[in-house]
Short mmCIF file of C-alpha atoms in Angstrom, two decimals:
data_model
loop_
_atom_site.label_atom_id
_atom_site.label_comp_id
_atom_site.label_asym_id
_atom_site.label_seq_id
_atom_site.Cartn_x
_atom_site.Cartn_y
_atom_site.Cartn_z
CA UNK A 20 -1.15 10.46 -8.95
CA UNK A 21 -0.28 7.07 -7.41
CA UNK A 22 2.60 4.76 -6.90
CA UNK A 23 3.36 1.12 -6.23
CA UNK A 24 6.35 -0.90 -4.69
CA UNK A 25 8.03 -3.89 -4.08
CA UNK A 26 9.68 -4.26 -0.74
CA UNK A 27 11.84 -7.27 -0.13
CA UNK A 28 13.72 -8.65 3.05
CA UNK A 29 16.55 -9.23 1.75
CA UNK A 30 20.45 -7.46 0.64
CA UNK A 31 20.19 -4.97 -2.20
CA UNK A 32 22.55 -7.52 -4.25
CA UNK A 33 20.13 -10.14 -3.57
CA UNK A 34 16.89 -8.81 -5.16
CA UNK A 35 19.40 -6.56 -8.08
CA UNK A 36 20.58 -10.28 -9.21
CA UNK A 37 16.74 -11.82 -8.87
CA UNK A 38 15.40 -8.83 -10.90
CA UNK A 39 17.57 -9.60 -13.48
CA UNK A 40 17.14 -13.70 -13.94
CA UNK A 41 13.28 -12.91 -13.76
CA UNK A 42 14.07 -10.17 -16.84
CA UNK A 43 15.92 -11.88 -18.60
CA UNK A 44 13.16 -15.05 -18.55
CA UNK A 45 11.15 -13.16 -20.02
CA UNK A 46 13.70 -11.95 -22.85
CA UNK A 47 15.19 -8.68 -21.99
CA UNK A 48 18.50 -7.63 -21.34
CA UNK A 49 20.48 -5.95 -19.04
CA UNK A 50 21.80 -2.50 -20.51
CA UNK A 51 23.77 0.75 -19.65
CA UNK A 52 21.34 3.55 -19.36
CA UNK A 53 22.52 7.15 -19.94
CA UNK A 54 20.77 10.75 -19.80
CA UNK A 55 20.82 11.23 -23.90
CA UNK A 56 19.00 7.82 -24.09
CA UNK A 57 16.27 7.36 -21.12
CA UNK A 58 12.78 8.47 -21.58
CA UNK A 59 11.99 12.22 -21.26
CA UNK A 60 8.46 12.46 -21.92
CA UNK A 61 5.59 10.35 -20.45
CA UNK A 62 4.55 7.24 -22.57
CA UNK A 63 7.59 7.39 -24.48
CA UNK A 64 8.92 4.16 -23.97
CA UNK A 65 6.55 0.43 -24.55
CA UNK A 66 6.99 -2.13 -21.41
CA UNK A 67 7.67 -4.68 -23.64
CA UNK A 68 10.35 -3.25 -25.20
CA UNK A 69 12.36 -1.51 -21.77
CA UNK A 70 11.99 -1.61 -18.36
CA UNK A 71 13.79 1.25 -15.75
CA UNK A 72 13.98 0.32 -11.63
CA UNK A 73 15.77 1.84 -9.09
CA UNK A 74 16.72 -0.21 -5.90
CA UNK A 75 16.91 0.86 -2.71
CA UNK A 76 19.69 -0.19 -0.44
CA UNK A 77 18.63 -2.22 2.63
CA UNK A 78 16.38 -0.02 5.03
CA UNK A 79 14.94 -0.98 8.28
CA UNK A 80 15.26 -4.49 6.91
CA UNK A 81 13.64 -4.12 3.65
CA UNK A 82 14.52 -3.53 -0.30
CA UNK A 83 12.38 -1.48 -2.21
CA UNK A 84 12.21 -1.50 -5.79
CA UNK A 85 10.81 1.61 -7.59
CA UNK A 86 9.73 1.00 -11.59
CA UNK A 87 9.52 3.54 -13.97
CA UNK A 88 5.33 4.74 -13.92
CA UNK A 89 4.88 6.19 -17.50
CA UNK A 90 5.03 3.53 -20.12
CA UNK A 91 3.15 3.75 -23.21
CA UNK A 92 -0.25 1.79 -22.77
CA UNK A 93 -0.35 -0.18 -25.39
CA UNK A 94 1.02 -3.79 -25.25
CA UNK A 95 0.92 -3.76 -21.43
CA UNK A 96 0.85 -7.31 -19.68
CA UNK A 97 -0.43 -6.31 -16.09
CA UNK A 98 -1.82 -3.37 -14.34
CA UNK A 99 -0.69 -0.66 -12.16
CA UNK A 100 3.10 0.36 -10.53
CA UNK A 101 4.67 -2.35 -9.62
CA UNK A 102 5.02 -6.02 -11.17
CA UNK A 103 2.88 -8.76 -9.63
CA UNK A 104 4.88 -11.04 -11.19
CA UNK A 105 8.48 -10.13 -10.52
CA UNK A 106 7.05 -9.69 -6.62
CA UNK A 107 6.06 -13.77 -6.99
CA UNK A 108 9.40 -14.40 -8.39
CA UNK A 109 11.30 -12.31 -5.41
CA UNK A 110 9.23 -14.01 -2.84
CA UNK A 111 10.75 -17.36 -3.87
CA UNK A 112 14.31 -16.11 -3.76
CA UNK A 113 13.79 -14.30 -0.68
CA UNK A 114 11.02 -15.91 1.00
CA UNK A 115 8.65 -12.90 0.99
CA UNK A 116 7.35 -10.04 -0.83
CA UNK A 117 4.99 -7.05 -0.48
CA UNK A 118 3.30 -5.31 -3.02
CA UNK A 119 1.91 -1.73 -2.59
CA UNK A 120 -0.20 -0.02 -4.86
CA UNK A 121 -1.63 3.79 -4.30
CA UNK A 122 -4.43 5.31 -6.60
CA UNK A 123 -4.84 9.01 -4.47
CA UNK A 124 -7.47 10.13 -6.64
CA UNK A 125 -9.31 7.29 -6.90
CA UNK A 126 -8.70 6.69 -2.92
CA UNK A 127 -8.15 3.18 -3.97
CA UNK A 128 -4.93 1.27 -2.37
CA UNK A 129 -4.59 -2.33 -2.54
CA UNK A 130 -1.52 -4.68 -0.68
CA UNK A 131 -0.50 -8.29 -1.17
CA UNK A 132 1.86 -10.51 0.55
CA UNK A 133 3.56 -13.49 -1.12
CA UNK A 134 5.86 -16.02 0.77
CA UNK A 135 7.39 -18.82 -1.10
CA UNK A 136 5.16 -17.53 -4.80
CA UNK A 137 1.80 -17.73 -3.22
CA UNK A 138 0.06 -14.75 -2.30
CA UNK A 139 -0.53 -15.41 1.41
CA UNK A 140 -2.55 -12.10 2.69
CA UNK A 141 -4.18 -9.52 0.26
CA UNK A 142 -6.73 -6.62 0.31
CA UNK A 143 -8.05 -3.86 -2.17
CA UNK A 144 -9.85 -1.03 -0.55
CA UNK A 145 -11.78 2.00 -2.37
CA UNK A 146 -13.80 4.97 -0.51
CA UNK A 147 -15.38 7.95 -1.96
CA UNK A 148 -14.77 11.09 -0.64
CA UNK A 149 -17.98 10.61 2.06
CA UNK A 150 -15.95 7.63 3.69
CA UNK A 151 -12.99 10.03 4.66
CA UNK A 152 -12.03 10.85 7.84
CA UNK A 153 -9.19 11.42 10.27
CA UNK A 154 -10.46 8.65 12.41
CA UNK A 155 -7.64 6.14 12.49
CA UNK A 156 -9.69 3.30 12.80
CA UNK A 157 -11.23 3.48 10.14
CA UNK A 158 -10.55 0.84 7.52
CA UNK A 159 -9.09 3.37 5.20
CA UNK A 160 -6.10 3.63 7.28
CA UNK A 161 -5.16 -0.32 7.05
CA UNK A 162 -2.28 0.12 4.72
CA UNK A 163 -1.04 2.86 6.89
CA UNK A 164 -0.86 0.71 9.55
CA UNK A 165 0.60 -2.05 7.38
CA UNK A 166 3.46 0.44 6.58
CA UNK A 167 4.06 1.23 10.21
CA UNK A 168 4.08 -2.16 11.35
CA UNK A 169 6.85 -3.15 8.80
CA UNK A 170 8.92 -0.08 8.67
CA UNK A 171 8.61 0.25 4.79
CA UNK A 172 10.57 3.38 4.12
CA UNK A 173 10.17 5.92 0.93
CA UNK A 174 6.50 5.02 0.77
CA UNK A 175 5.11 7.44 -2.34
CA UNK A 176 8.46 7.81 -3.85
CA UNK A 177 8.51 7.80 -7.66
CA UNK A 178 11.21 6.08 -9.82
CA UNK A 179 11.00 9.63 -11.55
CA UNK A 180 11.40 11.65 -8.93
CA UNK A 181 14.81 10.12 -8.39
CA UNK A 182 17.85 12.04 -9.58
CA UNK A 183 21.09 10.22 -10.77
CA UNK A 184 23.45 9.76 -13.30
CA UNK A 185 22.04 7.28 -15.56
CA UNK A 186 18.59 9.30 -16.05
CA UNK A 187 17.20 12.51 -17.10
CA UNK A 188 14.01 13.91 -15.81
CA UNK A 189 10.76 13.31 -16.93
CA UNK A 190 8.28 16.17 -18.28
CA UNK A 191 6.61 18.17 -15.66
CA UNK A 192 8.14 15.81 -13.08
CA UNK A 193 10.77 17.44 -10.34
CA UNK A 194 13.74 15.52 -9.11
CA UNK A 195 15.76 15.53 -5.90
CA UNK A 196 17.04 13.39 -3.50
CA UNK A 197 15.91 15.07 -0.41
CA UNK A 198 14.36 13.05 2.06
CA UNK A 199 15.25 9.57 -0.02
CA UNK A 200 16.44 7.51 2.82
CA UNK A 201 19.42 5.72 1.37
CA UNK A 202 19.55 7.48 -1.87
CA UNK A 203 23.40 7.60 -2.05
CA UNK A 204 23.31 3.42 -2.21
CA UNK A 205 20.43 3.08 -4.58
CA UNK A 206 20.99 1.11 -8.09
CA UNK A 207 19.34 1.77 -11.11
CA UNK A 208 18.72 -0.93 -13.68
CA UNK A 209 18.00 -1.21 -17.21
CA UNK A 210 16.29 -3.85 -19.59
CA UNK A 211 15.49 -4.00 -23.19
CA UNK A 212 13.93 -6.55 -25.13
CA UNK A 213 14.31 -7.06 -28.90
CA UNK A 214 10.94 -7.62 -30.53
CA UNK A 215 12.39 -11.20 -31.82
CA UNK A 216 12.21 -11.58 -28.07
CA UNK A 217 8.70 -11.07 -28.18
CA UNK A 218 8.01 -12.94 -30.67
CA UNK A 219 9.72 -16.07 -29.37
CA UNK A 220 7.83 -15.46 -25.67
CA UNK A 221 4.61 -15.28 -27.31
CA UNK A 222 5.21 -18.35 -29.06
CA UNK A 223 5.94 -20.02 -26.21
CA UNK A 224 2.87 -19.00 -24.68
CA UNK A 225 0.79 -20.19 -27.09
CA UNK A 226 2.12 -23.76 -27.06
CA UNK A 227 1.55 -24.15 -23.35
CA UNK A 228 -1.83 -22.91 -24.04
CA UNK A 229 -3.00 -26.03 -26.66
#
């Protein structure tokens, strides 16, 4: 399994209100989420029709933001956990961004760091299990050290192993809030998009295009 996140230096209200204008840019809109509505099985749900975050409170100077891992496939705009292009869009309200992204089976990681919306530092790394080793040197272990540097907490946490009262678990997917540092302050956040939305966005595209 993997992960990716988002962390942010600045207050939880901060990035909650930039994750929304970016959302709602691109059509969607804010909604209440409840158990008897959110997903409960993997792939359930399309990206362009509902995106799920939680958001951490402000830890050891950073905001993380945690996005929902299992949407359907199909009609996907980017790759992997977390949003390259809500991370550009946070970086110009707060001045910086990181984005972390985990493959464990694949022992693949990759980071970038964007100040101002440009990416500023970046790496992807990829071993096979003949490059591993315990040797902390070893170029395998960059993001590690990346992670201690900065004091990015809940590294590997999953927006669906998060328990609260606007979700319900996901199959074959345990929640609890144990060990979450911060969990009591986290926010969760809801978007839908119509598929007039769509429509109109695609539209748009294709004018700027000619």
């Amino acid at each position: 399994m993997g992960f990716g996140h988002l962390y942010i230096p600045a207050d939880q209200a901060v990035v909650v209100a930039a994750i929304q204008r970016h959302l709602e840019s691109k059509g969607y809109y804010k909604t209440d989420m409840t158990p008897e509505r959110h997903p409960k099985r993997m792939k359930e749900i399309r990206e362009d029709r509902m995106r799920l975050f939680w958001v951490s409170p402000r830890v050891r100077g950073w905001t993380a933001i945690f996005e929902y891992r299992f949407y359907a496939n199909d009609a996907r705009e980017r790759w992997g956990y977390a949003d390259e292009y809500l991370a550009v869009e946070l970086s110009k309200e707060a001045g910086l961004a990181w984005r972390l992204e985990v493959l464990d089976g694949a022992g693949f990681w990759m980071y970038a760091r964007y100040e101002a919306g440009v990416e500023k530092e970046g790496k992807a790394y990829q071993d096979t299990a003949a490059d591993r080793t315990l040797d902390r040197t070893h170029p395998r272990y960059e993001l590690n050290a990346i992670i201690d540097r900065e004091g990015f907490a809940n590294i590997g946490l999953g927006y669906e192993h998060i328990p609260g009262l606007s979700v319900s678990p996901i199959e074959n997917v345990s929640q609890s809030a144990e060990g979450i540092e911060g969990f009591k302050d986290f926010v969760h956040m809801a978007f839908e998009r119509p598929p007039e939305a769509e429509a109109a966005e695609e539209s748009t595209q294709a004018g700027e295009a000619t």
